[in-house]
GROMACS .gro file of C-alpha atoms in nm:
model
  320
    1MET     CA    1  -0.010  -0.009   0.008
    2LYS     CA    2   0.281   0.248   0.096
    3LYS     CA    3   0.431   0.182  -0.222
    4ILE     CA    4   0.122   0.249  -0.484
    5ILE     CA    5   0.074   0.584  -0.253
    6PHE     CA    6   0.450   0.642  -0.289
    7PHE     CA    7   0.423   0.612  -0.710
    8PHE     CA    8   0.107   0.824  -0.726
    9LEU     CA    9   0.249   1.105  -0.517
   10LEU     CA   10   0.557   1.096  -0.763
   11PHE     CA   11   0.367   1.072  -1.076
   12THR     CA   12   0.130   1.386  -0.921
   13GLU     CA   13   0.453   1.591  -0.849
   14VAL     CA   14   0.620   1.486  -1.205
   15LEU     CA   15   0.292   1.609  -1.361
   16PHE     CA   16   0.296   1.917  -1.124
   17ALA     CA   17   0.649   1.996  -1.282
   18GLN     CA   18   0.543   1.947  -1.636
   19LYS     CA   19   0.265   2.214  -1.632
   20LEU     CA   20   0.437   2.443  -1.456
   21ASN     CA   21   0.697   2.426  -1.742
   22ASN     CA   22   0.400   2.515  -2.002
   23LYS     CA   23   0.259   2.854  -2.086
   24ILE     CA   24  -0.048   2.966  -2.154
   25VAL     CA   25  -0.112   3.280  -2.392
   26TYR     CA   26  -0.448   3.462  -2.483
   27LEU     CA   27  -0.508   3.513  -2.834
   28ASP     CA   28  -0.766   3.749  -3.024
   29SER     CA   29  -0.975   3.681  -3.354
   30LEU     CA   30  -0.628   3.720  -3.527
   31PHE     CA   31  -0.447   3.506  -3.298
   32ILE     CA   32  -0.256   3.828  -3.147
   33GLU     CA   33  -0.125   3.826  -2.775
   34THR     CA   34  -0.439   3.995  -2.563
   35SER     CA   35  -0.542   4.017  -2.246
   36GLN     CA   36  -0.780   3.682  -2.106
   37ASP     CA   37  -1.126   3.890  -2.125
   38SER     CA   38  -1.055   3.961  -2.472
   39GLN     CA   39  -0.953   3.621  -2.607
   40VAL     CA   40  -1.105   3.397  -2.887
   41TYR     CA   41  -0.814   3.150  -2.884
   42TYR     CA   42  -0.570   3.040  -2.624
   43ARG     CA   43  -0.224   2.839  -2.692
   44ILE     CA   44  -0.057   2.601  -2.478
   45VAL     CA   45   0.346   2.637  -2.518
   46LYS     CA   46   0.482   2.312  -2.403
   47ASP     CA   47   0.822   2.318  -2.155
   48TYR     CA   48   0.772   2.745  -2.223
   49HIS     CA   49   1.045   2.768  -1.933
   50LEU     CA   50   1.322   2.515  -2.083
   51GLU     CA   51   1.538   2.617  -2.358
   52LYS     CA   52   1.507   2.405  -2.671
   53LYS     CA   53   1.562   2.397  -2.992
   54GLU     CA   54   1.171   2.332  -3.111
   55TYR     CA   55   0.841   2.399  -2.869
   56LEU     CA   56   0.522   2.220  -2.950
   57PHE     CA   57   0.253   2.446  -2.982
   58THR     CA   58  -0.131   2.362  -2.962
   59GLN     CA   59  -0.359   2.637  -3.005
   60TYR     CA   60  -0.765   2.595  -2.888
   61TYR     CA   61  -1.098   2.750  -2.955
   62ASN     CA   62  -1.292   2.894  -2.633
   63SER     CA   63  -1.445   2.576  -2.602
   64ASP     CA   64  -1.137   2.403  -2.567
   65LYS     CA   65  -1.144   2.236  -2.841
   66ILE     CA   66  -0.815   2.207  -3.068
   67GLU     CA   67  -0.751   2.461  -3.334
   68SER     CA   68  -0.440   2.352  -3.485
   69LYS     CA   69  -0.096   2.204  -3.344
   70GLY     CA   70   0.246   2.193  -3.452
   71ASN     CA   71   0.647   2.281  -3.369
   72SER     CA   72   0.782   2.632  -3.331
   73LEU     CA   73   1.111   2.784  -3.370
   74ASN     CA   74   1.030   3.051  -3.151
   75LYS     CA   75   0.876   3.020  -2.784
   76ASP     CA   76   0.718   3.338  -2.792
   77HIS     CA   77   0.540   3.364  -3.176
   78PHE     CA   78   0.444   3.082  -3.369
   79MET     CA   79   0.740   3.040  -3.605
   80LYS     CA   80   0.618   2.724  -3.769
   81ASN     CA   81   0.853   2.422  -3.849
   82GLY     CA   82   0.769   2.074  -3.991
   83GLU     CA   83   0.409   1.966  -4.053
   84ILE     CA   84   0.149   2.188  -3.862
   85SER     CA   85  -0.231   2.050  -3.841
   86SER     CA   86  -0.529   2.282  -3.803
   87PHE     CA   87  -0.911   2.182  -3.739
   88PHE     CA   88  -1.264   2.341  -3.745
   89GLU     CA   89  -1.427   2.370  -3.409
   90ASN     CA   90  -1.639   2.061  -3.493
   91GLY     CA   91  -1.291   1.841  -3.485
   92ASN     CA   92  -1.318   1.776  -3.881
   93GLN     CA   93  -0.973   1.839  -3.991
   94LYS     CA   94  -0.910   2.171  -4.182
   95SER     CA   95  -0.559   2.168  -4.343
   96VAL     CA   96  -0.203   2.000  -4.292
   97ILE     CA   97   0.079   2.248  -4.443
   98ASN     CA   98   0.419   2.202  -4.404
   99TYR     CA   99   0.652   2.461  -4.317
  100GLU     CA  100   1.021   2.557  -4.294
  101GLU     CA  101   1.128   2.844  -4.056
  102GLY     CA  102   0.794   3.022  -4.079
  103TYR     CA  103   0.782   2.953  -4.458
  104LYS     CA  104   0.502   2.753  -4.606
  105ILE     CA  105   0.674   2.511  -4.853
  106GLY     CA  106   0.607   2.144  -4.982
  107ARG     CA  107   0.292   1.973  -4.989
  108CYS     CA  108  -0.064   2.085  -4.839
  109GLU     CA  109  -0.389   1.980  -4.827
  110PHE     CA  110  -0.734   2.151  -4.743
  111TRP     CA  111  -1.123   2.022  -4.649
  112TYR     CA  112  -1.434   2.187  -4.598
  113GLU     CA  113  -1.573   2.216  -4.239
  114ASN     CA  114  -1.831   1.901  -4.341
  115GLY     CA  115  -1.565   1.707  -4.403
  116ILE     CA  116  -1.509   1.663  -4.776
  117LYS     CA  117  -1.140   1.737  -4.935
  118LYS     CA  118  -1.116   2.090  -5.090
  119LEU     CA  119  -0.765   2.084  -5.214
  120GLU     CA  120  -0.434   1.953  -5.293
  121GLY     CA  121  -0.148   2.160  -5.357
  122GLU     CA  122   0.212   2.254  -5.282
  123TYR     CA  123   0.378   2.555  -5.138
  124PHE     CA  124   0.719   2.724  -5.333
  125LEU     CA  125   0.893   2.983  -5.239
  126VAL     CA  126   0.959   3.336  -5.451
  127GLU     CA  127   1.080   3.658  -5.437
  128ASN     CA  128   0.789   3.914  -5.465
  129LYS     CA  129   0.801   4.281  -5.592
  130GLU     CA  130   0.921   4.446  -5.246
  131LYS     CA  131   1.238   4.176  -5.280
  132LYS     CA  132   1.041   3.991  -4.997
  133ILE     CA  133   1.048   3.548  -4.973
  134GLU     CA  134   0.685   3.459  -5.031
  135SER     CA  135   0.488   3.126  -5.017
  136ILE     CA  136   0.316   3.053  -5.356
  137LEU     CA  137   0.023   2.792  -5.350
  138LYS     CA  138   0.054   2.552  -5.661
  139ILE     CA  139  -0.303   2.373  -5.703
  140ASN     CA  140  -0.331   2.040  -5.830
  141ASN     CA  141  -0.656   1.955  -5.749
  142PHE     CA  142  -0.999   2.112  -5.608
  143TRP     CA  143  -1.343   2.025  -5.556
  144ASP     CA  144  -1.617   2.224  -5.475
  145LEU     CA  145  -1.878   2.219  -5.167
  146GLU     CA  146  -2.050   1.955  -5.371
  147ASN     CA  147  -1.739   1.719  -5.434
  148ASN     CA  148  -1.771   1.818  -5.795
  149GLN     CA  149  -1.380   1.866  -5.879
  150LYS     CA  150  -1.328   2.195  -6.058
  151VAL     CA  151  -0.938   2.151  -6.119
  152SER     CA  152  -0.748   1.800  -6.208
  153ASN     CA  153  -0.358   1.808  -6.245
  154GLY     CA  154  -0.342   2.163  -6.246
  155ILE     CA  155  -0.582   2.278  -6.466
  156GLY     CA  156  -0.935   2.415  -6.420
  157ASN     CA  157  -1.118   2.704  -6.245
  158TYR     CA  158  -1.054   2.783  -5.894
  159ILE     CA  159  -1.254   2.984  -5.594
  160ASP     CA  160  -1.000   3.123  -5.337
  161ASP     CA  161  -1.081   3.231  -4.998
  162GLU     CA  162  -0.771   3.413  -4.859
  163ASN     CA  163  -0.918   3.292  -4.499
  164LEU     CA  164  -0.865   2.965  -4.545
  165ILE     CA  165  -0.612   2.933  -4.780
  166ASN     CA  166  -0.365   3.203  -4.656
  167ASP     CA  167  -0.455   3.249  -4.299
  168SER     CA  168  -0.605   3.570  -4.345
  169LYS     CA  169  -0.888   3.760  -4.171
  170ASN     CA  170  -0.957   3.993  -4.458
  171ASN     CA  171  -1.284   3.821  -4.601
  172SER     CA  172  -1.146   3.810  -4.969
  173ILE     CA  173  -1.273   3.553  -5.225
  174SER     CA  174  -1.197   3.553  -5.574
  175SER     CA  175  -1.248   3.355  -5.857
  176GLY     CA  176  -1.067   3.243  -6.183
  177SER     CA  177  -0.860   3.015  -6.420
  178ILE     CA  178  -0.551   2.776  -6.296
  179LEU     CA  179  -0.316   2.666  -6.558
  180ASN     CA  180  -0.007   2.442  -6.454
  181GLY     CA  181  -0.140   2.488  -6.100
  182LEU     CA  182  -0.106   2.879  -6.067
  183LYS     CA  183  -0.335   3.169  -6.103
  184GLN     CA  184  -0.361   3.307  -6.458
  185GLY     CA  185  -0.505   3.555  -6.666
  186THR     CA  186  -0.826   3.774  -6.499
  187TRP     CA  187  -0.968   3.739  -6.137
  188ILE     CA  188  -1.248   3.889  -5.991
  189GLY     CA  189  -1.348   3.913  -5.654
  190SER     CA  190  -1.466   4.142  -5.351
  191ASN     CA  191  -1.404   4.172  -4.993
  192LYS     CA  192  -1.671   4.203  -4.715
  193LYS     CA  193  -1.457   4.335  -4.434
  194TYR     CA  194  -1.352   4.656  -4.625
  195LYS     CA  195  -1.632   4.649  -4.869
  196TYR     CA  196  -1.464   4.684  -5.199
  197SER     CA  197  -1.450   4.470  -5.514
  198PHE     CA  198  -1.122   4.399  -5.758
  199GLU     CA  199  -1.065   4.275  -6.047
  200GLU     CA  200  -0.650   4.133  -6.069
  201SER     CA  201  -0.435   4.012  -6.365
  202TYR     CA  202  -0.212   3.726  -6.292
  203ASN     CA  203   0.118   3.553  -6.486
  204GLU     CA  204   0.212   3.191  -6.367
  205GLY     CA  205   0.037   3.294  -6.012
  206ILE     CA  206   0.227   3.665  -5.959
  207LEU     CA  207   0.005   3.914  -5.948
  208ILE     CA  208   0.080   4.144  -6.172
  209SER     CA  209  -0.154   4.472  -6.122
  210GLY     CA  210  -0.483   4.558  -5.999
  211ILE     CA  211  -0.788   4.756  -5.943
  212SER     CA  212  -1.021   4.780  -5.693
  213THR     CA  213  -1.334   4.956  -5.608
  214ASP     CA  214  -1.447   5.088  -5.309
  215GLU     CA  215  -1.815   5.128  -5.166
  216ASN     CA  216  -1.819   5.467  -5.309
  217GLY     CA  217  -1.721   5.406  -5.631
  218GLN     CA  218  -1.345   5.526  -5.603
  219LYS     CA  219  -1.093   5.287  -5.765
  220TYR     CA  220  -0.710   5.223  -5.684
  221ASN     CA  221  -0.465   5.076  -5.870
  222TYR     CA  222  -0.201   4.803  -5.680
  223ASN     CA  223   0.046   4.540  -5.749
  224VAL     CA  224   0.086   4.436  -5.378
  225ILE     CA  225  -0.288   4.278  -5.215
  226ASN     CA  226  -0.118   4.376  -4.851
  227VAL     CA  227   0.096   4.622  -4.717
  228ASN     CA  228   0.146   4.661  -4.352
  229PRO     CA  229   0.135   5.049  -4.161
  230GLU     CA  230   0.454   5.191  -4.104
  231PRO     CA  231   0.568   5.431  -3.863
  232LYS     CA  232   0.677   5.733  -4.018
  233GLY     CA  233   1.093   5.788  -4.084
  234GLY     CA  234   1.090   5.378  -4.019
  235ILE     CA  235   1.058   5.114  -3.797
  236SER     CA  236   1.380   5.171  -3.608
  237ALA     CA  237   1.296   5.532  -3.577
  238PHE     CA  238   0.976   5.431  -3.383
  239TYR     CA  239   1.160   5.177  -3.178
  240ASN     CA  240   1.460   5.462  -3.115
  241PHE     CA  241   1.120   5.721  -3.003
  242ILE     CA  242   1.020   5.458  -2.771
  243ALA     CA  243   1.330   5.395  -2.623
  244LYS     CA  244   1.437   5.741  -2.597
  245ASN     CA  245   1.091   5.850  -2.446
  246TYR     CA  246   1.024   5.569  -2.227
  247ASN     CA  247   1.062   5.640  -1.864
  248GLN     CA  248   1.094   5.311  -1.655
  249PRO     CA  249   0.948   5.311  -1.316
  250GLU     CA  250   1.178   5.366  -1.042
  251ASN     CA  251   0.946   5.118  -0.824
  252LEU     CA  252   0.999   4.816  -1.081
  253LYS     CA  253   1.010   4.498  -0.894
  254VAL     CA  254   1.022   4.223  -1.199
  255SER     CA  255   1.225   4.175  -1.520
  256GLY     CA  256   1.012   4.137  -1.816
  257LYS     CA  257   0.811   4.267  -2.130
  258VAL     CA  258   0.452   4.513  -2.157
  259ILE     CA  259   0.321   4.429  -2.466
  260THR     CA  260   0.107   4.698  -2.583
  261SER     CA  261  -0.174   4.669  -2.902
  262PHE     CA  262  -0.312   4.930  -3.089
  263VAL     CA  263  -0.525   5.027  -3.425
  264VAL     CA  264  -0.328   5.197  -3.665
  265ASN     CA  265  -0.648   5.372  -3.850
  266SER     CA  266  -0.696   5.433  -4.200
  267GLN     CA  267  -0.564   5.808  -4.161
  268GLY     CA  268  -0.229   5.673  -3.998
  269LYS     CA  269  -0.368   5.750  -3.632
  270ILE     CA  270  -0.288   5.547  -3.335
  271THR     CA  271  -0.626   5.430  -3.188
  272ASN     CA  272  -0.758   5.164  -2.913
  273ILE     CA  273  -0.455   5.143  -2.691
  274LYS     CA  274  -0.484   4.845  -2.465
  275THR     CA  275  -0.222   4.642  -2.239
  276ILE     CA  276  -0.221   4.271  -2.338
  277ARG     CA  277   0.035   4.120  -2.141
  278SER     CA  278   0.106   4.305  -1.784
  279LEU     CA  279   0.435   4.387  -1.623
  280GLN     CA  280   0.327   4.631  -1.352
  281THR     CA  281   0.060   4.921  -1.363
  282GLU     CA  282   0.286   5.176  -1.387
  283ALA     CA  283   0.531   5.012  -1.651
  284ASP     CA  284   0.199   4.932  -1.850
  285GLU     CA  285   0.076   5.317  -1.826
  286GLU     CA  286   0.412   5.450  -1.925
  287ALA     CA  287   0.381   5.200  -2.267
  288ILE     CA  288   0.046   5.329  -2.343
  289ARG     CA  289   0.150   5.710  -2.251
  290VAL     CA  290   0.477   5.702  -2.476
  291ILE     CA  291   0.302   5.535  -2.805
  292LYS     CA  292   0.016   5.764  -2.766
  293LYS     CA  293   0.281   6.050  -2.794
  294HIS     CA  294   0.423   5.928  -3.135
  295ASN     CA  295   0.094   5.868  -3.330
  296ASP     CA  296   0.220   5.947  -3.688
  297PHE     CA  297   0.219   5.617  -3.932
  298ILE     CA  298   0.177   5.562  -4.271
  299PRO     CA  299  -0.149   5.350  -4.329
  300GLY     CA  300  -0.212   4.984  -4.407
  301LEU     CA  301  -0.332   4.892  -4.751
  302SER     CA  302  -0.581   4.604  -4.884
  303ARG     CA  303  -0.555   4.634  -5.232
  304GLY     CA  304  -0.454   5.006  -5.276
  305ILE     CA  305  -0.726   5.088  -5.010
  306LYS     CA  306  -0.640   5.214  -4.683
  307VAL     CA  307  -0.748   5.054  -4.398
  308ASP     CA  308  -0.744   4.981  -4.017
  309ASN     CA  309  -0.466   4.756  -3.913
  310THR     CA  310  -0.365   4.611  -3.539
  311TYR     CA  311  -0.048   4.633  -3.449
  312THR     CA  312   0.143   4.514  -3.123
  313MET     CA  313   0.426   4.645  -2.965
  314PRO     CA  314   0.672   4.469  -2.677
  315ILE     CA  315   0.873   4.647  -2.447
  316SER     CA  316   1.145   4.450  -2.261
  317LEU     CA  317   1.221   4.597  -1.931
  318LYS     CA  318   1.489   4.497  -1.659
  319ALA     CA  319   1.439   4.572  -1.297
  320TYR     CA  320   1.756   4.670  -1.112
   0.00000   0.00000   0.00000
């Protein structure tokens, strides 16, 4: 009897120690870290407090159903590496995608929420017009919701739901022709979130040009789909501004990070500032004060149209 109790206590102690090494992170609808009150998802980072080459990330819906799981090369953000599986809240498989150091590369599969196979394809890397590396999806086979095959061996017609395929939350849907697995010719689409329509021209999967029309009939030319907001003077100047103007509280008791989020609106002004990871009340309030003082951004663009974007700002502090 004593031996059984001993092993039970030992098992409980080991299990408790394992849980202590894990970390829970609360996420909003865009999978950006937020407060527990604002969470839409949450993430468990296994062995967060240990030094490892990779960390197992498991993300959950608020219902505690698994949303996605896979390894990350960084314990503080999901730098995906290897096979990542995602799921609908009903438990059905949503996608299986392979990553290398955060980039989608290699085979992938997608399903509809009702369990019907949607797509089989593969990602490969290219350099875009901004001289940045991005992943391009080659579509080998595609089925509609009624299980009718619309693309076979890289040829056919395709409906691109950017929310599902590109991990986007901008609600754009477009349709057009696929040749050799890639977008080709004219594509027509619309965006419910920002209330615009668009027409784009592609050659071998690369966007050549596009024209969007907003809800007022104003037209915009573009050759890049999404442009992130940027501080005037550049990101380095912004960080230097924060470092120069942030007054660390004298009574700071612990070292760590204050993480603040805010919205850069379509006019380039900062709104909706809030603390999403608190370190100490005085440190949190000072982060909000100094960010408000800057308030000068170039707004982000969605298909040439100025839109609101969420921005996250971490500030590392060391207690003395």
